[in-house]
JSON list of C-alpha atoms in Angstrom, two decimals:
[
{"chain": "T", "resi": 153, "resn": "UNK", "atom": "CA", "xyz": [-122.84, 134.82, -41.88]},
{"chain": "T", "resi": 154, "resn": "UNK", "atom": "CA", "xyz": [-122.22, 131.19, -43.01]},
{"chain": "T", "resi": 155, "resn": "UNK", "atom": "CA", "xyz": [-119.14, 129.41, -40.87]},
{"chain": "T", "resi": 156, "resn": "UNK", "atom": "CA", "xyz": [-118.06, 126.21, -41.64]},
{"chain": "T", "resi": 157, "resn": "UNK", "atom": "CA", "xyz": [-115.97, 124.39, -39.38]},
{"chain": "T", "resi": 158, "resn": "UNK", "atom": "CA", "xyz": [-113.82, 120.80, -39.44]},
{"chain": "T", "resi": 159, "resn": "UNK", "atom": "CA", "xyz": [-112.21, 118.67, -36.85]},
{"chain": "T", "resi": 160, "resn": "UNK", "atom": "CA", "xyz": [-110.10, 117.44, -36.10]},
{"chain": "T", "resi": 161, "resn": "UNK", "atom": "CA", "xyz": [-107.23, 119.90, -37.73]},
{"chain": "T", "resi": 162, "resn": "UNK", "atom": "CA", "xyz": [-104.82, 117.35, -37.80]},
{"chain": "T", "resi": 163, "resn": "UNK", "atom": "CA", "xyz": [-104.21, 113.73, -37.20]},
{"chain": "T", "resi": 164, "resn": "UNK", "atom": "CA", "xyz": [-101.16, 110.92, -37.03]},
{"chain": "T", "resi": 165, "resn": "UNK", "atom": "CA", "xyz": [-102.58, 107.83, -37.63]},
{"chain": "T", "resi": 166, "resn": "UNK", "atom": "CA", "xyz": [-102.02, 103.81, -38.09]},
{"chain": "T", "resi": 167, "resn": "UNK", "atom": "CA", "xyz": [-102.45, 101.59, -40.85]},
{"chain": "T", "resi": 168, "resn": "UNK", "atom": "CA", "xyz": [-105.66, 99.79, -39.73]},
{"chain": "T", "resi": 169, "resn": "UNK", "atom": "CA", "xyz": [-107.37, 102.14, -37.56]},
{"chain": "T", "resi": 170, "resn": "UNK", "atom": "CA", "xyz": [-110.45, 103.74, -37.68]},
{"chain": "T", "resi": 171, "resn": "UNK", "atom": "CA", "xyz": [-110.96, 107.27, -38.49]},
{"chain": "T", "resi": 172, "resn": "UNK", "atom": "CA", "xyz": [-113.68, 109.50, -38.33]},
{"chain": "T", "resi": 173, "resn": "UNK", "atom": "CA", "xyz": [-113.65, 112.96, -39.61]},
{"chain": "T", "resi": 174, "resn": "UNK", "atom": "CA", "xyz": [-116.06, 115.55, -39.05]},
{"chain": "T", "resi": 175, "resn": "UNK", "atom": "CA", "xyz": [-117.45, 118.84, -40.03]},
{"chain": "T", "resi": 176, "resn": "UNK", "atom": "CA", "xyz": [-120.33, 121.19, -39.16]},
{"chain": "T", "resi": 177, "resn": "UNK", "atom": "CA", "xyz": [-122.11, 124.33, -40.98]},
{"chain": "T", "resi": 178, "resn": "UNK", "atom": "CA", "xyz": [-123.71, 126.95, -39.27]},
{"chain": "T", "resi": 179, "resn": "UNK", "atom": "CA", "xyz": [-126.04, 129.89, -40.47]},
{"chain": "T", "resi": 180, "resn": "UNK", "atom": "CA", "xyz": [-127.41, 128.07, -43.48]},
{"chain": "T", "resi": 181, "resn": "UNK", "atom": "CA", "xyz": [-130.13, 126.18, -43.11]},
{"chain": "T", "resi": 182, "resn": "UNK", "atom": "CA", "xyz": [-130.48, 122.84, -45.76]},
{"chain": "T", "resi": 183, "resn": "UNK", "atom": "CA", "xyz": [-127.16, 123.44, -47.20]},
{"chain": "T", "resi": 184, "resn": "UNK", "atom": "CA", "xyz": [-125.49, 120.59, -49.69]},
{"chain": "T", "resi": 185, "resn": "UNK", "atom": "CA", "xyz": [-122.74, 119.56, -48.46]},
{"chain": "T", "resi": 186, "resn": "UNK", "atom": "CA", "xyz": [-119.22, 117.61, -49.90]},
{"chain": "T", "resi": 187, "resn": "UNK", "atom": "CA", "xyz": [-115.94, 115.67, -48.94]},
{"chain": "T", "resi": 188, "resn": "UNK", "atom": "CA", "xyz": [-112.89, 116.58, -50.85]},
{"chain": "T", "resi": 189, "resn": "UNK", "atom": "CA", "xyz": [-109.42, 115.00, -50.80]},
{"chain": "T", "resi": 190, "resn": "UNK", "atom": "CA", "xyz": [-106.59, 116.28, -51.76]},
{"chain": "T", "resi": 191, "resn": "UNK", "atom": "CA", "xyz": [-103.03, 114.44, -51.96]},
{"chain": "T", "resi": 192, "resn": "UNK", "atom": "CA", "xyz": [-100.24, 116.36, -51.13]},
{"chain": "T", "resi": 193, "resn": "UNK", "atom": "CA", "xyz": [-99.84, 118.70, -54.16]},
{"chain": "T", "resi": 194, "resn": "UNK", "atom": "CA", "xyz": [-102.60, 117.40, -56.12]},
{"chain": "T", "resi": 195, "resn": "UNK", "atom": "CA", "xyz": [-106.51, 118.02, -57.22]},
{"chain": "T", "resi": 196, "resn": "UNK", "atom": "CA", "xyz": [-109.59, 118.05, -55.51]},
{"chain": "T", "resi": 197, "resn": "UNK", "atom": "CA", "xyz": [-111.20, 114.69, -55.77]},
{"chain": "T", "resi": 198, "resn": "UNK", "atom": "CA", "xyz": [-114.74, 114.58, -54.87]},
{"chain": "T", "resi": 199, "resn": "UNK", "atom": "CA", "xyz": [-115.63, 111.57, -52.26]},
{"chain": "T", "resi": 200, "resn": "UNK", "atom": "CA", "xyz": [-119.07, 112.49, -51.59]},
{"chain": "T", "resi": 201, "resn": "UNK", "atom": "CA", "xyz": [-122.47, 114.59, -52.31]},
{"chain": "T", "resi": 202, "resn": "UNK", "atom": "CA", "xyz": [-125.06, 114.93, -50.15]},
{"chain": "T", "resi": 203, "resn": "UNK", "atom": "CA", "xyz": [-128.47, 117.14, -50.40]},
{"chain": "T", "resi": 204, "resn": "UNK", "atom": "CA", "xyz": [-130.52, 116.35, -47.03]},
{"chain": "T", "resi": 205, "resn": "UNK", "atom": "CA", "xyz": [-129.98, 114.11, -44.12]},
{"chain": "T", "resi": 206, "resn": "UNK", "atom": "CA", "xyz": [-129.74, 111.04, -44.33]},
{"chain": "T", "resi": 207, "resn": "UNK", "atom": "CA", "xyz": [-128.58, 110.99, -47.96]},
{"chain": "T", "resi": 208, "resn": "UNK", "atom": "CA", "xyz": [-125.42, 110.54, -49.18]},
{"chain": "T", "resi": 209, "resn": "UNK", "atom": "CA", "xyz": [-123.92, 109.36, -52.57]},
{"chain": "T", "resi": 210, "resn": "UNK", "atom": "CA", "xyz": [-120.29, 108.06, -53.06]},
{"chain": "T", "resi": 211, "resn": "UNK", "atom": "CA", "xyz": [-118.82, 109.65, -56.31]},
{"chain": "T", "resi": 212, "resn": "UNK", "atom": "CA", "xyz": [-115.40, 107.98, -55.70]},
{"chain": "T", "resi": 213, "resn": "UNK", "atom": "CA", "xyz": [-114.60, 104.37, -53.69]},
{"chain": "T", "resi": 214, "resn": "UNK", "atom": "CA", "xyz": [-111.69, 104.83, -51.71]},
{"chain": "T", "resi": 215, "resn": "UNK", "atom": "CA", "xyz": [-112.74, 102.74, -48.59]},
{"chain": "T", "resi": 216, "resn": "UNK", "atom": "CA", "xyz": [-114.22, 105.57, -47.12]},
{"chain": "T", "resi": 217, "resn": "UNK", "atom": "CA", "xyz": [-117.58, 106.62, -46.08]},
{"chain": "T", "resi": 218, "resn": "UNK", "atom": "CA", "xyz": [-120.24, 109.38, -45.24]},
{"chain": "T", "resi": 219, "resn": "UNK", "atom": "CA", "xyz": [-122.86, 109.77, -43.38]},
{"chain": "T", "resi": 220, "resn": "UNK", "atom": "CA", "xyz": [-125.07, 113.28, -42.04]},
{"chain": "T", "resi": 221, "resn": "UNK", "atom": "CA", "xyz": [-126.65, 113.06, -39.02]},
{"chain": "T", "resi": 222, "resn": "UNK", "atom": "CA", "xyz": [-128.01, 116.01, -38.71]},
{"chain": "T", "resi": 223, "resn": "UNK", "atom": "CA", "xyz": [-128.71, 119.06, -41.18]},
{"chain": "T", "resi": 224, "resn": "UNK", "atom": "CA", "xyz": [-125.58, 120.93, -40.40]},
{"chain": "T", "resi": 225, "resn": "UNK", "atom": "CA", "xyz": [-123.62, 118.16, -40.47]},
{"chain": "T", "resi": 226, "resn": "UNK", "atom": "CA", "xyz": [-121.25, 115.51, -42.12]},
{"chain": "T", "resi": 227, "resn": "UNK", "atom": "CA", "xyz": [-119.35, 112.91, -41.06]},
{"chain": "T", "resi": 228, "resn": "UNK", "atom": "CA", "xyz": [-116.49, 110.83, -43.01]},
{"chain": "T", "resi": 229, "resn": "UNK", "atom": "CA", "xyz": [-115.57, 107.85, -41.77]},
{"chain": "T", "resi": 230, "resn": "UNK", "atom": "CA", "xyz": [-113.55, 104.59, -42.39]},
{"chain": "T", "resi": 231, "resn": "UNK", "atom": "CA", "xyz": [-112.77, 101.25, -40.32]},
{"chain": "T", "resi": 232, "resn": "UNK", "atom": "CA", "xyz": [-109.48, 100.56, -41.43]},
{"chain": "T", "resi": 233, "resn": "UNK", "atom": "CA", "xyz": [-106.92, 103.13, -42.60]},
{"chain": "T", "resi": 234, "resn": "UNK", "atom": "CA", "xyz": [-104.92, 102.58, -45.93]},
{"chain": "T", "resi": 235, "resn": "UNK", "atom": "CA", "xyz": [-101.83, 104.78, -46.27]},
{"chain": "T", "resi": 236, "resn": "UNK", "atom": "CA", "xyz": [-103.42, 105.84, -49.54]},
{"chain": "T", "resi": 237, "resn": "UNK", "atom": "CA", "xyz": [-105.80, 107.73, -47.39]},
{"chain": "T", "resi": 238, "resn": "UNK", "atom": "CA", "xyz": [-103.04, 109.98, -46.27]},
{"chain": "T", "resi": 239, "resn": "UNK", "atom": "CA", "xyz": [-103.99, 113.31, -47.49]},
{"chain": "T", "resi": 240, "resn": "UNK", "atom": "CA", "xyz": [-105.88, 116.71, -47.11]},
{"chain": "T", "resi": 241, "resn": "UNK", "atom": "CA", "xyz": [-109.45, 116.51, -46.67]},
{"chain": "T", "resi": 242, "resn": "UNK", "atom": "CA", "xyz": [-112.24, 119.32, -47.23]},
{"chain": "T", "resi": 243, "resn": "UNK", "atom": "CA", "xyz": [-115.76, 119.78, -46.12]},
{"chain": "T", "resi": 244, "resn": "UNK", "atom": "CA", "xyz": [-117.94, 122.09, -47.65]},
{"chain": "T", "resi": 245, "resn": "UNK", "atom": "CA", "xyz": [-121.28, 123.37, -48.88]},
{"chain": "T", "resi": 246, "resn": "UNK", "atom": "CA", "xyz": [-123.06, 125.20, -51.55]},
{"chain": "T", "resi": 247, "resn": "UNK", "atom": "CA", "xyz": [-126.59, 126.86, -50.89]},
{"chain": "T", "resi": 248, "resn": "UNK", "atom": "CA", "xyz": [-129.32, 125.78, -53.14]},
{"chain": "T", "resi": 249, "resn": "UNK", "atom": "CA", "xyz": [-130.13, 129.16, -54.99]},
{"chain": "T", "resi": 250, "resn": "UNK", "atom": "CA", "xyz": [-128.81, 130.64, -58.11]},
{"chain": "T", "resi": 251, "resn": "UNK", "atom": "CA", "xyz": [-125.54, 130.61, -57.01]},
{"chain": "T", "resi": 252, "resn": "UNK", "atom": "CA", "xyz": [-124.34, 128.09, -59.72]},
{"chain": "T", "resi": 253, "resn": "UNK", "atom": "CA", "xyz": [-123.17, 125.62, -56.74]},
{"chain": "T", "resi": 254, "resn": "UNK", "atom": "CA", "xyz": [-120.72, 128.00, -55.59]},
{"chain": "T", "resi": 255, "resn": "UNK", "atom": "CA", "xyz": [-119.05, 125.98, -52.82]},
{"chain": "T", "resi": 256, "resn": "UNK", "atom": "CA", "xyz": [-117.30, 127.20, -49.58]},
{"chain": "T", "resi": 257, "resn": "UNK", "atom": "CA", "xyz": [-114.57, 125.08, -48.09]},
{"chain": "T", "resi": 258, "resn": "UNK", "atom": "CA", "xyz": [-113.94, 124.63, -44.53]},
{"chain": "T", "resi": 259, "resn": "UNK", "atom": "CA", "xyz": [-110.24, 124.63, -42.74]},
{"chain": "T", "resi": 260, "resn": "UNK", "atom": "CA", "xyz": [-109.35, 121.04, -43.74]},
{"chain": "T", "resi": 261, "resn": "UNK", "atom": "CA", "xyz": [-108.38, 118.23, -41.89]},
{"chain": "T", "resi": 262, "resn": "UNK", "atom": "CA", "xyz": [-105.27, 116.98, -42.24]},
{"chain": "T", "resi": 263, "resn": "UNK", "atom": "CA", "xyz": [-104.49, 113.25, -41.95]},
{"chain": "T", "resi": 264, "resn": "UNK", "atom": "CA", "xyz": [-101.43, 111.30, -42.21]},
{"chain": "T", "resi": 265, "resn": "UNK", "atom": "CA", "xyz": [-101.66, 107.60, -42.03]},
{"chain": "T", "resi": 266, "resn": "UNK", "atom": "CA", "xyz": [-98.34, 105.68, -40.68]},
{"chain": "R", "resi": 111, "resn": "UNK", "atom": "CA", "xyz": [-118.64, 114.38, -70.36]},
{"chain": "R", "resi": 112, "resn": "UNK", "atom": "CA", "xyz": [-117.90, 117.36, -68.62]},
{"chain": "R", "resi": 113, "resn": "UNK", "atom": "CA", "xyz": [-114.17, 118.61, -68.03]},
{"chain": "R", "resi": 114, "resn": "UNK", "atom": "CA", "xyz": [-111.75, 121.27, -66.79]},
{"chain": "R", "resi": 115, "resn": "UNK", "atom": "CA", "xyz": [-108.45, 121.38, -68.87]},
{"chain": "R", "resi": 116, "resn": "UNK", "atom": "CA", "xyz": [-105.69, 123.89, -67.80]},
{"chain": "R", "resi": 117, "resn": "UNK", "atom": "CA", "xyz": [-102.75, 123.78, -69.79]},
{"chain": "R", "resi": 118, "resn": "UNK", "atom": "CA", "xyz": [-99.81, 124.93, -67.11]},
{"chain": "R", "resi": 119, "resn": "UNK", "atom": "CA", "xyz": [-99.27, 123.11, -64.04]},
{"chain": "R", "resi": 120, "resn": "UNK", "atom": "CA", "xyz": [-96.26, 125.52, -62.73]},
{"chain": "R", "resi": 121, "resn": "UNK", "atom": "CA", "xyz": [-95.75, 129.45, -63.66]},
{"chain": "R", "resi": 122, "resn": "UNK", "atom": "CA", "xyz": [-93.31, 130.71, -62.20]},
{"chain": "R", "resi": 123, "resn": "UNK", "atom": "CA", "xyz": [-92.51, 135.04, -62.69]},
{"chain": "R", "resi": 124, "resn": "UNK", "atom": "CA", "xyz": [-90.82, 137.77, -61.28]},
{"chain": "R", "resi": 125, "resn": "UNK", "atom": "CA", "xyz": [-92.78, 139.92, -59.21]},
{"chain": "R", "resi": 126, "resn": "UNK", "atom": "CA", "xyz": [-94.70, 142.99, -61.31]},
{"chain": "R", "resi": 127, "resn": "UNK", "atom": "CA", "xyz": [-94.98, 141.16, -64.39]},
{"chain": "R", "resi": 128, "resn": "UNK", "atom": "CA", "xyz": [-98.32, 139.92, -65.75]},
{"chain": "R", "resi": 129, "resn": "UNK", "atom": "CA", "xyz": [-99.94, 136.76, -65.30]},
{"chain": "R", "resi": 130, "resn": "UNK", "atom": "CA", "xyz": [-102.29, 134.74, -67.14]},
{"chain": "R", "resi": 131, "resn": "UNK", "atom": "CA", "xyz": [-103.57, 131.35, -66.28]},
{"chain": "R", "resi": 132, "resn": "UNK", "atom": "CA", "xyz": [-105.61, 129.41, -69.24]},
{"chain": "R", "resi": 133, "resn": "UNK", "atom": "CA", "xyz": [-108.75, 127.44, -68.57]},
{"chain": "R", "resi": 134, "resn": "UNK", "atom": "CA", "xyz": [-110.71, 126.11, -70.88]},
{"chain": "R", "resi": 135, "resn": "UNK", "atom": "CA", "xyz": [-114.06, 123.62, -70.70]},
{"chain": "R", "resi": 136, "resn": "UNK", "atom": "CA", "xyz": [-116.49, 121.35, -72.20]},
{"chain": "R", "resi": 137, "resn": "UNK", "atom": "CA", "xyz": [-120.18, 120.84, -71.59]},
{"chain": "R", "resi": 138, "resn": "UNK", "atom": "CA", "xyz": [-123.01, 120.19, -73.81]},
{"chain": "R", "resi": 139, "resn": "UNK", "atom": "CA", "xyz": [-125.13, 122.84, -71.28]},
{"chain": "R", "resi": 140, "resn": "UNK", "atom": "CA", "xyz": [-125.60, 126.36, -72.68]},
{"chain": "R", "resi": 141, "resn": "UNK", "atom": "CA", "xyz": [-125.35, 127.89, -69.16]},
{"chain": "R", "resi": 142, "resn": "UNK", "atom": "CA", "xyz": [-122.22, 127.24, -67.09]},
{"chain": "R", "resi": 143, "resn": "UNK", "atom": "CA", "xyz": [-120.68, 128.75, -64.34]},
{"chain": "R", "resi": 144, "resn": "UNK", "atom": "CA", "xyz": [-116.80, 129.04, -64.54]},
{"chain": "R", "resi": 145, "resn": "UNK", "atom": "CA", "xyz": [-115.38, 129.39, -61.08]},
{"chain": "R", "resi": 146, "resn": "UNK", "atom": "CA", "xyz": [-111.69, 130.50, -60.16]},
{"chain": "R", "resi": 147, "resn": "UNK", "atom": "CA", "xyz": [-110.40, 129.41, -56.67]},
{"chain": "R", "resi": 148, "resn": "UNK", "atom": "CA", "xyz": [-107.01, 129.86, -55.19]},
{"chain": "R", "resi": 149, "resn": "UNK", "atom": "CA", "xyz": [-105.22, 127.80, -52.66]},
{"chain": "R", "resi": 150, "resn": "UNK", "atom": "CA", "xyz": [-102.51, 129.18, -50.34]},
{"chain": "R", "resi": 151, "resn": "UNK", "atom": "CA", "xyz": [-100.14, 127.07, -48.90]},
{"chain": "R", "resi": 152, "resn": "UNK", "atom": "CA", "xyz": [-101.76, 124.93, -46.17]},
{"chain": "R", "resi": 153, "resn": "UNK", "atom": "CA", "xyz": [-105.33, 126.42, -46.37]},
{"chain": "R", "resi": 154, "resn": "UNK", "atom": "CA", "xyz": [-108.08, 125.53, -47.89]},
{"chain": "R", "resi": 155, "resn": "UNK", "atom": "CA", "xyz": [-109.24, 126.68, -51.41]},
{"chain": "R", "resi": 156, "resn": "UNK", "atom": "CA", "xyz": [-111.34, 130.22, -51.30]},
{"chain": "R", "resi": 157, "resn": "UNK", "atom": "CA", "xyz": [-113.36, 131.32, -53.79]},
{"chain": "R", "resi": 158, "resn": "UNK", "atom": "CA", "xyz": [-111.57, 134.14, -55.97]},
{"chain": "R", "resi": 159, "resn": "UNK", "atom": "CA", "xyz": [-114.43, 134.94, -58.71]},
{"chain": "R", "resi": 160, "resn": "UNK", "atom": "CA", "xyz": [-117.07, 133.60, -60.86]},
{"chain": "R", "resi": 161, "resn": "UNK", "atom": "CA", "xyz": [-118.60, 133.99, -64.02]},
{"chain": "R", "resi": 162, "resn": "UNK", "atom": "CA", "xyz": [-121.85, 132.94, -65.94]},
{"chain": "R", "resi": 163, "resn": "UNK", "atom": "CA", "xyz": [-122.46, 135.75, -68.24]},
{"chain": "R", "resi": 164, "resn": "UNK", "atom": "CA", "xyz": [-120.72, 135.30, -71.73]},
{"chain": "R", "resi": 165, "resn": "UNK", "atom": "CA", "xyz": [-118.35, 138.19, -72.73]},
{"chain": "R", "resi": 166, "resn": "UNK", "atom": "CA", "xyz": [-118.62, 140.42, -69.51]},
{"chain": "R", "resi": 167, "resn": "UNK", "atom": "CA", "xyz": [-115.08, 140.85, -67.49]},
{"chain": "R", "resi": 168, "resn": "UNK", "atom": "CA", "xyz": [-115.63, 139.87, -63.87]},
{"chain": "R", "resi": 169, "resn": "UNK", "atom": "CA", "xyz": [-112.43, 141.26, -61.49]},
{"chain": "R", "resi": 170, "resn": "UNK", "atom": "CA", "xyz": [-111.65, 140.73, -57.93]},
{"chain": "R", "resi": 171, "resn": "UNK", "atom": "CA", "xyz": [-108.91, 141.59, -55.89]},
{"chain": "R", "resi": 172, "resn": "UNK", "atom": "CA", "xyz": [-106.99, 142.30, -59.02]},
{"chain": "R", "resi": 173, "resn": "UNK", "atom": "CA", "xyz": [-107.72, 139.46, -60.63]},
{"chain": "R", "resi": 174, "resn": "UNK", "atom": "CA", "xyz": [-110.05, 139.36, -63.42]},
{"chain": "R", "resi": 175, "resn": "UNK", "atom": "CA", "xyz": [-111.63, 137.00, -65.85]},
{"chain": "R", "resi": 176, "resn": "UNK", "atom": "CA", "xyz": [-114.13, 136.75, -69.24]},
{"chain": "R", "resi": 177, "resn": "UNK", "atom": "CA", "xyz": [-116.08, 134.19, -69.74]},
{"chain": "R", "resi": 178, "resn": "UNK", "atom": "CA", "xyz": [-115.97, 133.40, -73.40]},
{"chain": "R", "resi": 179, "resn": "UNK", "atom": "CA", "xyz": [-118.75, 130.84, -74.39]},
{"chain": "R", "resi": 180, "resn": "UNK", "atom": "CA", "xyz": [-117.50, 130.79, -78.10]},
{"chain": "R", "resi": 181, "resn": "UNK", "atom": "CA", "xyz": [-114.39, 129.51, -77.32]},
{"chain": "R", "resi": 182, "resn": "UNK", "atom": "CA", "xyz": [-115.40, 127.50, -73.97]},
{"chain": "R", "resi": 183, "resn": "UNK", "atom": "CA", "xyz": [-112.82, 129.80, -72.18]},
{"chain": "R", "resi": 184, "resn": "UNK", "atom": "CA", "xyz": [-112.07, 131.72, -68.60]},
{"chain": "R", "resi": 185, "resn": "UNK", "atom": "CA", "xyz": [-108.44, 133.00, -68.61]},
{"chain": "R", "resi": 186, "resn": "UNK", "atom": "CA", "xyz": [-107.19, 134.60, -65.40]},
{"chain": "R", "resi": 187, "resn": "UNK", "atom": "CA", "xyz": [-105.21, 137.42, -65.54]},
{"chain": "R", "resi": 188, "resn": "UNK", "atom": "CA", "xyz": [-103.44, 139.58, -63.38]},
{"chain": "R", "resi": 189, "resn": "UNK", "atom": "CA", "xyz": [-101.85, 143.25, -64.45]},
{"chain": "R", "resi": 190, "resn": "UNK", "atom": "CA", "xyz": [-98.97, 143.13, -62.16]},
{"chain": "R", "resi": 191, "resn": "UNK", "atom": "CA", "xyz": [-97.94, 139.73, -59.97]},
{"chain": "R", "resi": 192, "resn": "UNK", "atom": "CA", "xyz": [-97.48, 140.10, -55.99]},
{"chain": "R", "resi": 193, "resn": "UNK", "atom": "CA", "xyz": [-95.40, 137.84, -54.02]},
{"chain": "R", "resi": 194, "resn": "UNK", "atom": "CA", "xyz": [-98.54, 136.71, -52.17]},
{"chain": "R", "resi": 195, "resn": "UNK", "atom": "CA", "xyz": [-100.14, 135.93, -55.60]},
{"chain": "R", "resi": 196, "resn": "UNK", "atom": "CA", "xyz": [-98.35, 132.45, -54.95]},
{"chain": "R", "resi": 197, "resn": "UNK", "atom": "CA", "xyz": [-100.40, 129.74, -54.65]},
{"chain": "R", "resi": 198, "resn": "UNK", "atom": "CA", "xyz": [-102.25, 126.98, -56.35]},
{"chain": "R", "resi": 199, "resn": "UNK", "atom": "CA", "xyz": [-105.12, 128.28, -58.95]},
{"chain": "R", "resi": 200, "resn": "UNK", "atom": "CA", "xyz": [-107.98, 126.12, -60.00]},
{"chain": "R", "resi": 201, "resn": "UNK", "atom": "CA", "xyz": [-110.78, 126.91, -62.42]},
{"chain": "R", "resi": 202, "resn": "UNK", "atom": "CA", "xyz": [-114.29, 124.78, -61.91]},
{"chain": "R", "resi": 203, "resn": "UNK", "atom": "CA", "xyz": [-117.19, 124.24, -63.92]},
{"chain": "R", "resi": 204, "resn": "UNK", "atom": "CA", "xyz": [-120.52, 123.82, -62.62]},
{"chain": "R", "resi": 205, "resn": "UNK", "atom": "CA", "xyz": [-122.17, 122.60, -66.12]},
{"chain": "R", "resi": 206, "resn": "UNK", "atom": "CA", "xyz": [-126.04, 123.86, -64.76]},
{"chain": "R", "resi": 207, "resn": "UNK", "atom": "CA", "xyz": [-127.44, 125.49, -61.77]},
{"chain": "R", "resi": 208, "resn": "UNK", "atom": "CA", "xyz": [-128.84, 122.39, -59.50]},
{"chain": "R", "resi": 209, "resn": "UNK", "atom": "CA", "xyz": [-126.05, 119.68, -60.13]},
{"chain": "R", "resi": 210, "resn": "UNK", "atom": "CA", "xyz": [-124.31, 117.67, -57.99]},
{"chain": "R", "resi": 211, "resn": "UNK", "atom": "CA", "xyz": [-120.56, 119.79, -57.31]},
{"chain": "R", "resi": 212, "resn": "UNK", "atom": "CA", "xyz": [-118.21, 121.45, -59.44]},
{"chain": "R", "resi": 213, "resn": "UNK", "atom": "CA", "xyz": [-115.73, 120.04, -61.64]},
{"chain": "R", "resi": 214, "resn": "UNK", "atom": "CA", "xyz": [-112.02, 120.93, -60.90]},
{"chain": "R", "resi": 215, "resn": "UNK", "atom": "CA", "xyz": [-109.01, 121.34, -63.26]},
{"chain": "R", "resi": 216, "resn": "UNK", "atom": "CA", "xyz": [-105.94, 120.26, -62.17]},
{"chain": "R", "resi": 217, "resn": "UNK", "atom": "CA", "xyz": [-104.28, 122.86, -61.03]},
{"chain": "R", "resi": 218, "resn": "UNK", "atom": "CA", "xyz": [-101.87, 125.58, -61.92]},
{"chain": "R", "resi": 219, "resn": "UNK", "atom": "CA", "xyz": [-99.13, 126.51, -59.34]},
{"chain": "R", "resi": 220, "resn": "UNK", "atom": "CA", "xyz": [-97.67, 130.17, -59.54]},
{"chain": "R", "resi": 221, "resn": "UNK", "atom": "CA", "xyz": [-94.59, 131.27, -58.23]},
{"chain": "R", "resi": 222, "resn": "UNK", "atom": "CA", "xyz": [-93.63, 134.74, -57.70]},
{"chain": "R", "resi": 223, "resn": "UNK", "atom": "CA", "xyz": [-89.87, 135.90, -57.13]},
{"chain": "R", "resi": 224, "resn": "UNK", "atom": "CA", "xyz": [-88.81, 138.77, -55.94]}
]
């Protein structure tokens, strides 16, 4: 079975600072794989898309960005924290079969910029 | 473009009653997906069911849904709302198999009182 798996849970951080957010997949080989953010209470916006390694396309600019290193896994990342990034963020993947991009959503890392 | 509209952002009802969440969509494809997720308080969306075939009922966990191509709808419905039916409800699109993520609708909160 596929497991899907994000870290940190949680974070408290500063205005300025960098932050790097990460997530891994295992059991699925050449999974695509997404960042979501959610604002407290609000929709899923989609940050990023990304199909194989080393590829990665922005859908939204918010000062953020993504990067996979490896097949099973994606990074997000930013130099300087806005509070606007404060916020719920989601990893996850859909398999590339008929499954009509059917995506699975990890725990969620939770970030809270002071 | 593509889009996810649903109508209610907050239902709130008594416990036993019926529910029934409205989605509706636009896409020029012939062949969408319509996806139901629901969101618990602090986790992370899970998928709750899915549709592509036009005029067949798909259920789970009590919950069921018709995808209705003529009218570019995929109600939810439940028979009889449980307190841990609470939660946050979003219906996706995926407009063709192979594109790049799903398309979320806002949102609709339920509520469920004793």
């Amino acid at each position: 079975a596929q497991t899907i798996h994000q870290w940190p849970v949680a974070e408290i951080k500063a205005v300025g600072s960098p932050l790097s957010l990460g997530c891994t997949i295992k059991g699925k080989s050449s999974p695509n794989l997404y960042w979501y953010w959610q604002a407290t209470g609000g929709t899923l916006q989609q940050l990023f898309y990304s199909i194989t390694v080393g590829q990665v396309e922005s859908v939204v600019q918010l000062n953020l960005s993504a990067s996979r290193p490896k097949d099973d896994q994606f990074i997000l990342s930013t130099e300087k924290l806005l509070l606007s990034h404060s916020g719920f963020y989601l990893c996850a993947w859909s398999a590339r079969d008929n499954s009509g991009n059917t995506l699975y959503f990890g725990e969620g890392s939770r970030l809270i910029v002071v | 473009g593509d889009s996810v509209t649903q109508t209610e952002g907050l239902v709130t009802l008594t416990e036993g009653l019926p529910v029934m969440l409205n989605c509706t969509y636009q896409t020029i494809y012939s062949n969408p997906f319509l996806f139901w997720y629901v969101q618990h308080l602090n986790e992370s969306p899970r998928l709750l069911l899915k549709s592509f075939t036009d005029n067949k009922r798909t259920e789970h966990q009590g919950f069921h849904a018709t995808l209705h191509k003529s009218s570019s709808s995929f109600h939810l419905q439940k028979s009889s709302a449980q307190l841990s039916d609470s939660a946050l409800y979003y219906c996706a699109l995926s407009p063709y198999q192979g594109g790049r993520a799903l398309i979320f609708g806002t949102g609709t909160t339920v509520s469920v009182s004793p």
